[in-house]
Amino acid sequence: MAEEEHDTNFEGGASGASATYPMQCSALRKNGHVVLKNRPCKIVEMSTSKTGKHGHAKVHLVGIDIFTGKKYEDISPSTHNMDVPNVNRQEYQVIDVEEDGFLNLMTQDGSTKDDVKVPSGELGDKIRKDFEDGKDLLVTVIKAMDEESCVGYKESAQG
């Protein structure tokens, strides 16, 4: 029975880095990142209550999900650790905008990447229109906790 419980397969990530790392609640700062309700969020508001009769100051965090824009709140003792997501920002050149709603991108080393969706709404419409107008575009993609999303774009300077 004990053998069955511990038969776990641990697979490493591509770079060996974990999706999150711990940080003490009191060390978090506004405009930083934190994991709230299992979602990577940017901290937009933060307040600390003073120590009560049971000895812990509490930190009230308000964060906006970096992918969906949804607002999350959490209260935690200031001495406890919270997860902070590893957020990576990368720029890619747009090769093509596919009909199925994905971007065909070129990485810095010249390989292609085609698993990033065209953003919905106004940003996606602007990317499609400018690409159809023949402009060289660079898109900004953020990645955190095994999720990726295009968050912005600009016209390439080498056009």
Coordinates of C-alpha atoms in Angstrom, one line a residue:
M1 CA 0.0 0.0 0.0
A2 CA 2.8 2.5 0.9
E3 CA 4.5 1.6 -2.4
E4 CA 1.4 2.7 -4.4
E5 CA 1.1 6.1 -2.6
H6 CA 4.7 7.0 -3.4
D7 CA 4.8 5.9 -7.1
T8 CA 5.1 9.4 -8.4
N9 CA 6.8 10.6 -11.6
F10 CA 8.7 13.8 -11.4
E11 CA 9.4 15.5 -14.7
G12 CA 11.6 18.6 -14.9
G13 CA 10.7 21.7 -16.8
A14 CA 12.4 22.7 -20.0
S15 CA 14.8 25.2 -18.3
G16 CA 14.8 23.6 -14.9
A17 CA 13.1 26.7 -13.4
S18 CA 9.9 26.3 -11.5
A19 CA 6.8 28.3 -12.5
T20 CA 6.8 30.1 -9.1
Y21 CA 9.0 31.0 -6.2
P22 CA 8.2 31.8 -2.6
M23 CA 8.4 35.3 -1.2
Q24 CA 7.5 36.6 2.2
C25 CA 4.2 38.6 2.1
S26 CA 5.7 41.7 3.7
A27 CA 8.4 41.8 0.9
L28 CA 5.8 42.0 -1.9
R29 CA 5.4 45.4 -3.6
K30 CA 2.8 47.2 -5.6
N31 CA 3.3 46.6 -9.4
G32 CA 5.0 43.3 -8.6
H33 CA 3.6 39.9 -9.3
V34 CA 1.9 37.3 -7.0
V35 CA -0.2 34.2 -7.4
L36 CA -3.7 34.8 -6.1
K37 CA -6.3 32.0 -6.3
N38 CA -3.8 30.0 -8.5
R39 CA -3.7 32.8 -11.1
P40 CA -0.6 35.0 -11.9
C41 CA -1.6 38.6 -11.0
K42 CA 0.0 42.0 -11.0
I43 CA -0.4 43.7 -7.6
V44 CA -2.5 46.9 -8.0
E45 CA -3.3 47.6 -4.3
M46 CA -1.7 46.5 -1.1
S47 CA -2.4 47.5 2.5
T48 CA -1.1 46.2 5.9
S49 CA -3.1 46.0 9.1
K50 CA -1.3 46.4 12.4
T51 CA -0.7 43.5 14.7
G52 CA -3.8 42.3 16.5
K53 CA -4.0 40.6 19.9
H54 CA -3.0 37.3 18.3
G55 CA 0.2 38.6 17.0
H56 CA 0.2 38.7 13.2
A57 CA 0.0 41.8 11.0
K58 CA -2.1 41.0 7.9
V59 CA -1.5 42.1 4.3
H60 CA -4.5 42.7 2.1
L61 CA -3.6 42.2 -1.6
V62 CA -5.6 43.2 -4.7
G63 CA -4.3 41.9 -8.0
I64 CA -5.3 41.8 -11.7
D65 CA -4.8 38.6 -13.6
I66 CA -2.1 39.3 -16.2
F67 CA -3.9 37.2 -18.8
T68 CA -7.6 37.7 -18.3
G69 CA -7.7 41.1 -16.5
K70 CA -9.9 39.6 -13.7
K71 CA -9.5 41.1 -10.2
Y72 CA -8.5 38.9 -7.3
E73 CA -8.1 39.7 -3.6
D74 CA -6.4 37.9 -0.7
I75 CA -5.5 38.5 2.9
S76 CA -2.5 36.8 4.4
P77 CA -0.3 37.1 7.5
S78 CA 2.7 39.3 6.7
T79 CA 5.2 36.6 7.9
H80 CA 3.8 33.9 5.6
N81 CA 5.2 33.1 2.2
M82 CA 3.3 33.6 -1.0
D83 CA 4.1 32.3 -4.5
V84 CA 5.4 34.7 -7.0
P85 CA 5.1 33.7 -10.7
N86 CA 8.2 33.8 -13.0
V87 CA 7.0 36.2 -15.6
N88 CA 8.9 36.4 -18.9
R89 CA 8.4 39.0 -21.6
Q90 CA 9.6 38.2 -25.1
E91 CA 9.3 40.0 -28.4
Y92 CA 8.7 38.0 -31.6
Q93 CA 8.5 39.1 -35.3
V94 CA 5.1 38.3 -36.9
I95 CA 5.5 36.1 -40.0
D96 CA 1.9 35.4 -40.6
V97 CA -1.6 35.8 -39.0
E98 CA -3.3 32.4 -39.4
E99 CA -7.0 32.0 -40.3
D100 CA -7.4 29.6 -37.3
G101 CA -6.6 32.5 -34.8
F102 CA -3.0 31.8 -34.1
L103 CA 0.1 34.0 -34.8
N104 CA 3.0 32.6 -36.8
L105 CA 6.1 34.1 -35.1
M106 CA 9.8 34.1 -35.5
T107 CA 12.1 33.9 -32.4
Q108 CA 15.4 35.7 -32.0
D109 CA 17.3 32.6 -33.1
G110 CA 15.3 32.3 -36.3
S111 CA 13.0 29.3 -35.4
T112 CA 9.3 29.6 -35.7
K113 CA 6.7 29.6 -33.0
D114 CA 3.0 29.1 -33.8
D115 CA 1.2 28.4 -30.5
V116 CA 0.3 32.0 -29.5
K117 CA -3.3 33.0 -30.1
V118 CA -4.2 36.3 -31.7
P119 CA -5.5 38.4 -28.8
S120 CA -9.3 39.0 -28.8
G121 CA -10.8 42.4 -29.0
E122 CA -9.3 45.7 -30.2
L123 CA -5.6 44.6 -29.9
G124 CA -6.2 41.5 -32.1
D125 CA -8.1 43.5 -34.7
K126 CA -5.3 46.1 -34.9
I127 CA -2.6 43.3 -35.3
R128 CA -4.6 41.7 -38.1
K129 CA -5.2 45.1 -39.9
D130 CA -1.6 46.3 -39.7
F131 CA -0.3 42.9 -40.8
E132 CA -2.6 42.9 -43.8
D133 CA -1.4 46.5 -44.6
G134 CA 2.1 45.0 -45.1
K135 CA 3.7 46.4 -41.9
D136 CA 6.5 44.5 -40.2
L137 CA 5.3 43.8 -36.7
L138 CA 6.9 42.8 -33.4
V139 CA 4.5 41.3 -30.8
T140 CA 5.2 41.2 -27.0
V141 CA 4.3 37.9 -25.5
I142 CA 4.2 37.3 -21.7
K143 CA 4.6 33.8 -20.3
A144 CA 3.9 32.7 -16.7
M145 CA 2.9 29.4 -15.1
D146 CA 2.8 27.5 -18.5
E147 CA 0.5 30.1 -20.1
E148 CA 1.3 32.5 -22.8
S149 CA -0.5 35.5 -24.2
C150 CA 0.2 38.4 -26.6
V151 CA -0.2 41.6 -24.7
G152 CA 1.0 44.2 -27.2
Y153 CA 2.7 45.0 -30.5
K154 CA 4.7 47.7 -32.3
E155 CA 5.9 48.3 -35.8
S156 CA 9.4 46.9 -36.5
A157 CA 12.0 49.6 -36.9
Q158 CA 13.9 47.7 -39.6
G159 CA 11.0 48.0 -42.1

